[in-house]
């Protein structure tokens, strides 16, 4: 069933690409080629390029959301080199939390990711919580259990009503699909979106679980995004490599606008 009210979102995760010198111009180009009011667009540049992207978009396209790629789990303190949620206020309205590259490279645990989620939402940032299984876990038939465990670990300590009010977004990014050119099947991603909302219900979210946008991420391009957006339980994409290319972003957002307009029409 199509849930008429859920946002359709295309979020660009630029990862460790761009500099403060070139990020603003890239954001402007992408913004001008993706003007589709029905789609929520979010650009997540590196921390050091947040101000450049904000300034570049402020006059021409303030509708584009700006996100950070990470946030520290404490509010403040002796954490050399780290960035708190409060520091992001004014620079970003969104933040990615629990990306698999951070789980892998920085040992971020579900518990830690849950703390980050709390800091982000306390600061008024809209969080995109990433979950996803590794190849061997999918091969062993454990994908849903792994993702369910990640969700329980990150969310159990939080009041569902607060996270729902903060507009929590969940991105299902199977680790084996990230940067590999290999995507999940749309049907598998849709089943996982169902499982994700089922876990939210188990965690006490009730009917609010149906309102949580679930994005797919992992080698999404303009050529394959339709497979995911054709699934009523999927609400958009979190895009890495292709999000640095204006042509790709234009194609992805154009396809997303078809889904968004169909949903608005069904509302
Ligand atoms: P790719 O689109 O490059 O596979 O990256 C996906 C991702 O990790 C987005 O957060």
Tab-separated table of C-alpha atoms and ligand atoms in Angstrom:
chain	number	residue	atom	x	y	z
A	1	UNK	CA	0.000	0.000	0.000
A	2	UNK	CA	1.291	3.461	-0.852
A	3	UNK	CA	1.656	5.604	2.226
A	4	UNK	CA	0.582	8.928	0.832
A	5	UNK	CA	2.209	11.148	3.414
A	6	UNK	CA	5.764	9.836	3.541
A	7	UNK	CA	8.449	12.159	2.210
A	8	UNK	CA	10.450	11.161	-0.844
A	9	UNK	CA	14.103	11.936	-0.205
A	10	UNK	CA	17.268	11.870	-2.305
A	11	UNK	CA	20.259	12.352	-0.034
A	12	UNK	CA	23.792	12.841	-1.337
A	13	UNK	CA	26.599	11.510	0.828
A	14	UNK	CA	29.748	13.050	-0.595
A	15	UNK	CA	31.933	11.084	1.859
A	16	UNK	CA	35.585	12.299	1.814
A	17	UNK	CA	35.289	14.156	-1.477
A	18	UNK	CA	35.282	17.862	-2.381
A	19	UNK	CA	37.017	20.756	-0.643
A	20	UNK	CA	35.666	24.054	0.717
A	21	UNK	CA	36.864	25.598	-2.553
A	22	UNK	CA	34.862	23.413	-4.940
A	23	UNK	CA	31.950	22.113	-2.842
A	24	UNK	CA	29.828	25.257	-3.076
A	25	UNK	CA	29.913	25.317	-6.835
A	26	UNK	CA	29.112	21.619	-7.111
A	27	UNK	CA	26.179	22.059	-4.726
A	28	UNK	CA	24.901	24.994	-6.780
A	29	UNK	CA	25.104	23.021	-10.009
A	30	UNK	CA	23.301	20.068	-8.486
A	31	UNK	CA	20.662	22.297	-6.910
A	32	UNK	CA	19.903	24.074	-10.164
A	33	UNK	CA	19.484	20.766	-11.984
A	34	UNK	CA	17.247	19.122	-9.371
A	35	UNK	CA	14.565	21.730	-8.677
A	36	UNK	CA	11.657	19.423	-7.880
A	37	UNK	CA	9.628	20.817	-4.990
A	38	UNK	CA	8.000	17.440	-4.334
A	39	UNK	CA	11.342	15.802	-3.486
A	40	UNK	CA	13.395	16.493	-0.392
A	41	UNK	CA	17.001	16.927	-1.490
A	42	UNK	CA	19.811	16.712	1.027
A	43	UNK	CA	23.509	17.255	0.400
A	44	UNK	CA	26.004	15.950	2.959
A	45	UNK	CA	29.474	17.349	2.229
A	46	UNK	CA	32.507	16.920	4.483
A	47	UNK	CA	32.350	18.956	7.708
A	48	UNK	CA	34.820	21.535	6.398
A	49	UNK	CA	32.676	22.220	3.321
A	50	UNK	CA	29.382	22.656	5.194
A	51	UNK	CA	29.700	26.435	5.431
A	52	UNK	CA	30.638	26.746	1.751
A	53	UNK	CA	27.632	24.678	0.692
A	54	UNK	CA	25.325	26.578	3.034
A	55	UNK	CA	26.529	29.935	1.713
A	56	UNK	CA	26.327	28.827	-1.915
A	57	UNK	CA	22.741	27.609	-1.565
A	58	UNK	CA	21.414	30.292	0.793
A	59	UNK	CA	20.352	32.752	-1.873
A	60	UNK	CA	19.558	30.484	-4.797
A	61	UNK	CA	18.072	27.297	-3.372
A	62	UNK	CA	17.431	27.356	0.363
A	63	UNK	CA	15.148	24.320	0.006
A	64	UNK	CA	18.106	21.981	-0.337
A	65	UNK	CA	18.798	20.355	3.008
A	66	UNK	CA	22.381	20.285	4.209
A	67	UNK	CA	23.656	17.419	6.304
A	68	UNK	CA	26.775	16.391	8.172
A	69	UNK	CA	28.126	12.884	7.744
A	70	UNK	CA	28.706	12.226	11.423
A	71	UNK	CA	28.433	13.775	14.882
A	72	UNK	CA	30.112	13.090	18.228
A	73	UNK	CA	28.224	11.135	20.878
A	74	UNK	CA	28.986	13.588	23.698
A	75	UNK	CA	27.708	17.132	23.963
A	76	UNK	CA	31.131	18.705	24.617
A	77	UNK	CA	34.449	17.924	26.257
A	78	UNK	CA	38.049	16.880	25.755
A	79	UNK	CA	37.583	15.117	22.413
A	80	UNK	CA	40.331	16.411	20.173
A	81	UNK	CA	39.340	16.745	16.570
A	82	UNK	CA	35.676	15.960	17.116
A	83	UNK	CA	32.492	17.831	16.208
A	84	UNK	CA	29.446	18.069	18.473
A	85	UNK	CA	25.812	18.388	17.482
A	86	UNK	CA	25.659	21.942	18.831
A	87	UNK	CA	28.549	22.932	16.542
A	88	UNK	CA	26.549	21.807	13.531
A	89	UNK	CA	23.562	24.004	14.296
A	90	UNK	CA	23.498	26.769	11.721
A	91	UNK	CA	25.622	24.731	9.333
A	92	UNK	CA	23.431	21.672	8.848
A	93	UNK	CA	19.843	20.635	9.414
A	94	UNK	CA	20.513	16.944	8.890
A	95	UNK	CA	23.081	14.383	9.970
A	96	UNK	CA	23.985	10.865	8.887
A	97	UNK	CA	24.467	8.549	11.861
A	98	UNK	CA	25.896	5.031	11.915
A	99	UNK	CA	27.172	4.803	8.357
A	100	UNK	CA	28.738	1.381	7.759
A	101	UNK	CA	32.064	2.996	6.886
A	102	UNK	CA	32.146	4.478	10.381
A	103	UNK	CA	31.045	1.207	11.963
A	104	UNK	CA	33.849	-0.513	10.018
A	105	UNK	CA	36.668	2.034	10.355
A	106	UNK	CA	35.929	3.609	13.724
A	107	UNK	CA	34.323	0.684	15.518
A	108	UNK	CA	31.069	2.519	16.110
A	109	UNK	CA	28.753	0.259	18.097
A	110	UNK	CA	24.966	0.331	18.018
A	111	UNK	CA	25.007	1.752	21.516
A	112	UNK	CA	27.334	4.580	20.471
A	113	UNK	CA	25.232	5.246	17.390
A	114	UNK	CA	22.201	5.481	19.640
A	115	UNK	CA	23.992	8.142	21.701
A	116	UNK	CA	24.777	10.094	18.549
A	117	UNK	CA	21.153	9.896	17.543
A	118	UNK	CA	20.177	11.420	20.855
A	119	UNK	CA	22.669	14.277	20.492
A	120	UNK	CA	21.518	14.958	16.966
A	121	UNK	CA	17.835	15.092	17.747
A	122	UNK	CA	18.380	17.110	20.948
A	123	UNK	CA	20.114	19.708	18.773
A	124	UNK	CA	17.213	19.766	16.332
A	125	UNK	CA	19.042	17.915	13.556
A	126	UNK	CA	17.120	15.446	11.412
A	127	UNK	CA	18.992	12.142	11.557
A	128	UNK	CA	19.464	9.549	8.835
A	129	UNK	CA	20.252	6.320	10.687
A	130	UNK	CA	22.130	3.813	8.507
A	131	UNK	CA	21.721	0.077	8.932
A	132	UNK	CA	22.711	-2.854	6.754
A	133	UNK	CA	24.146	-6.354	6.757
A	134	UNK	CA	27.451	-7.648	5.397
A	135	UNK	CA	27.603	-10.135	2.534
A	136	UNK	CA	28.323	-13.139	4.735
A	137	UNK	CA	25.406	-12.230	6.976
A	138	UNK	CA	23.024	-12.102	4.009
A	139	UNK	CA	24.431	-15.378	2.658
A	140	UNK	CA	23.771	-16.958	6.054
A	141	UNK	CA	20.143	-15.798	5.953
A	142	UNK	CA	20.746	-13.365	8.807
A	143	UNK	CA	20.170	-10.037	7.050
A	144	UNK	CA	16.901	-9.174	8.805
A	145	UNK	CA	18.194	-10.307	12.180
A	146	UNK	CA	21.344	-8.195	11.803
A	147	UNK	CA	19.433	-5.088	10.787
A	148	UNK	CA	16.881	-5.697	13.532
A	149	UNK	CA	19.707	-5.904	16.070
A	150	UNK	CA	21.252	-2.676	14.782
A	151	UNK	CA	17.934	-0.907	15.133
A	152	UNK	CA	17.238	-2.250	18.603
A	153	UNK	CA	20.764	-1.340	19.720
A	154	UNK	CA	20.511	2.227	18.472
A	155	UNK	CA	16.875	2.958	19.222
A	156	UNK	CA	15.857	1.031	22.339
A	157	UNK	CA	16.954	3.749	24.751
A	158	UNK	CA	15.012	6.460	22.922
A	159	UNK	CA	11.430	7.599	23.270
A	160	UNK	CA	9.783	6.712	19.931
A	161	UNK	CA	7.589	9.814	20.082
A	162	UNK	CA	10.622	12.099	20.310
A	163	UNK	CA	12.449	10.427	17.429
A	164	UNK	CA	9.294	10.392	15.338
A	165	UNK	CA	8.735	14.082	16.004
A	166	UNK	CA	12.363	14.744	15.046
A	167	UNK	CA	11.693	13.180	11.645
A	168	UNK	CA	13.983	10.163	11.934
A	169	UNK	CA	14.903	8.641	8.566
A	170	UNK	CA	16.329	5.130	8.238
A	171	UNK	CA	18.656	4.220	5.373
A	172	UNK	CA	19.005	0.542	4.530
A	173	UNK	CA	22.474	0.217	3.047
A	174	UNK	CA	23.645	-3.371	2.610
A	175	UNK	CA	27.401	-3.218	3.123
A	176	UNK	CA	28.100	-5.433	0.107
A	177	UNK	CA	26.295	-2.963	-2.178
A	178	UNK	CA	28.224	0.153	-1.130
A	179	UNK	CA	30.662	1.338	-3.763
A	180	UNK	CA	30.623	-2.039	-5.492
A	181	UNK	CA	28.291	-1.384	-8.419
A	182	UNK	CA	26.197	-4.270	-7.115
A	183	UNK	CA	22.741	-3.356	-5.790
A	184	UNK	CA	20.174	-5.195	-3.775
A	185	UNK	CA	17.067	-6.279	-5.634
A	186	UNK	CA	14.266	-3.762	-5.249
A	187	UNK	CA	12.102	-6.561	-3.869
A	188	UNK	CA	14.716	-7.484	-1.225
A	189	UNK	CA	15.096	-3.846	-0.212
A	190	UNK	CA	11.315	-3.577	0.071
A	191	UNK	CA	11.176	-6.655	2.292
A	192	UNK	CA	13.848	-5.118	4.479
A	193	UNK	CA	11.889	-1.870	4.719
A	194	UNK	CA	8.938	-3.910	5.979
A	195	UNK	CA	11.181	-5.656	8.481
A	196	UNK	CA	12.580	-2.298	9.636
A	197	UNK	CA	9.102	-0.920	10.309
A	198	UNK	CA	8.192	-4.204	11.995
A	199	UNK	CA	11.115	-3.754	14.362
A	200	UNK	CA	9.987	-0.202	15.104
A	201	UNK	CA	6.562	-1.562	16.031
A	202	UNK	CA	8.237	-4.065	18.378
A	203	UNK	CA	10.103	-1.129	19.912
A	204	UNK	CA	6.833	0.614	20.715
A	205	UNK	CA	6.484	2.957	17.771
A	206	UNK	CA	2.944	1.861	16.993
A	207	UNK	CA	1.451	3.492	13.925
A	208	UNK	CA	4.295	6.052	13.812
A	209	UNK	CA	6.442	3.271	12.312
A	210	UNK	CA	4.541	3.701	9.059
A	211	UNK	CA	5.509	7.362	8.889
A	212	UNK	CA	9.268	6.781	9.045
A	213	UNK	CA	10.914	7.209	5.632
A	214	UNK	CA	13.122	4.262	4.680
A	215	UNK	CA	15.759	4.937	2.024
A	216	UNK	CA	17.805	2.431	0.077
A	217	UNK	CA	21.539	3.011	-0.350
A	218	UNK	CA	24.268	1.105	-2.145
A	219	UNK	CA	25.418	1.796	-5.733
A	220	UNK	CA	22.279	3.803	-6.564
A	221	UNK	CA	22.463	5.660	-9.888
A	222	UNK	CA	20.072	7.403	-12.239
A	223	UNK	CA	19.915	4.145	-14.179
A	224	UNK	CA	18.760	1.942	-11.291
A	225	UNK	CA	16.930	4.205	-8.807
A	226	UNK	CA	13.583	3.356	-10.443
A	227	UNK	CA	13.844	-0.219	-9.208
A	228	UNK	CA	13.805	1.035	-5.628
A	229	UNK	CA	11.312	3.844	-6.040
A	230	UNK	CA	8.901	1.385	-7.644
A	231	UNK	CA	8.594	-0.199	-4.201
A	232	UNK	CA	5.919	1.552	-2.136
A	233	UNK	CA	7.785	0.822	1.103
A	234	UNK	CA	10.958	2.600	-0.121
A	235	UNK	CA	10.996	6.375	0.129
A	236	UNK	CA	14.122	7.406	-1.705
A	237	UNK	CA	17.858	6.868	-1.756
A	238	UNK	CA	21.059	7.661	0.091
A	239	UNK	CA	23.621	8.000	-2.662
A	240	UNK	CA	27.415	7.981	-2.529
A	241	UNK	CA	29.488	7.989	-5.718
A	242	UNK	CA	26.736	9.047	-8.113
A	243	UNK	CA	25.803	11.991	-5.890
A	244	UNK	CA	28.969	13.829	-6.931
A	245	UNK	CA	27.794	13.904	-10.559
A	246	UNK	CA	25.204	16.549	-11.499
A	247	UNK	CA	23.857	14.462	-14.394
A	248	UNK	CA	23.275	11.532	-12.084
A	249	UNK	CA	21.643	13.690	-9.421
A	250	UNK	CA	19.381	15.269	-12.034
A	251	UNK	CA	18.267	11.839	-13.220
A	252	UNK	CA	17.718	10.463	-9.731
A	253	UNK	CA	15.721	13.442	-8.487
A	254	UNK	CA	13.645	13.523	-11.680
A	255	UNK	CA	12.694	9.880	-11.153
A	256	UNK	CA	12.024	10.521	-7.470
A	257	UNK	CA	9.666	13.346	-8.382
A	258	UNK	CA	7.435	10.874	-10.245
A	259	UNK	CA	7.022	8.856	-7.069
A	260	UNK	CA	6.593	11.950	-4.924
A	261	UNK	CA	3.923	13.412	-7.202
A	262	UNK	CA	2.093	10.094	-7.402
A	263	UNK	CA	2.000	9.995	-3.623
A	264	UNK	CA	0.797	13.569	-3.365
A	265	UNK	CA	-1.879	12.787	-5.917
A	266	UNK	CA	-2.978	9.776	-3.875
A	267	UNK	CA	-3.154	11.770	-0.640
B	1	LIG	P1	27.618	4.338	-3.135
B	1	LIG	O1	26.375	4.977	-3.708
B	1	LIG	O2	28.892	4.938	-3.630
B	1	LIG	O3	27.560	2.850	-3.253
B	1	LIG	O4	27.602	4.662	-1.562
B	1	LIG	C1	26.438	4.424	-0.844
B	1	LIG	C2	26.579	5.018	0.493
B	1	LIG	O5	27.351	4.564	1.297
B	1	LIG	C3	25.790	6.207	0.801
B	1	LIG	O6	25.842	6.522	2.156
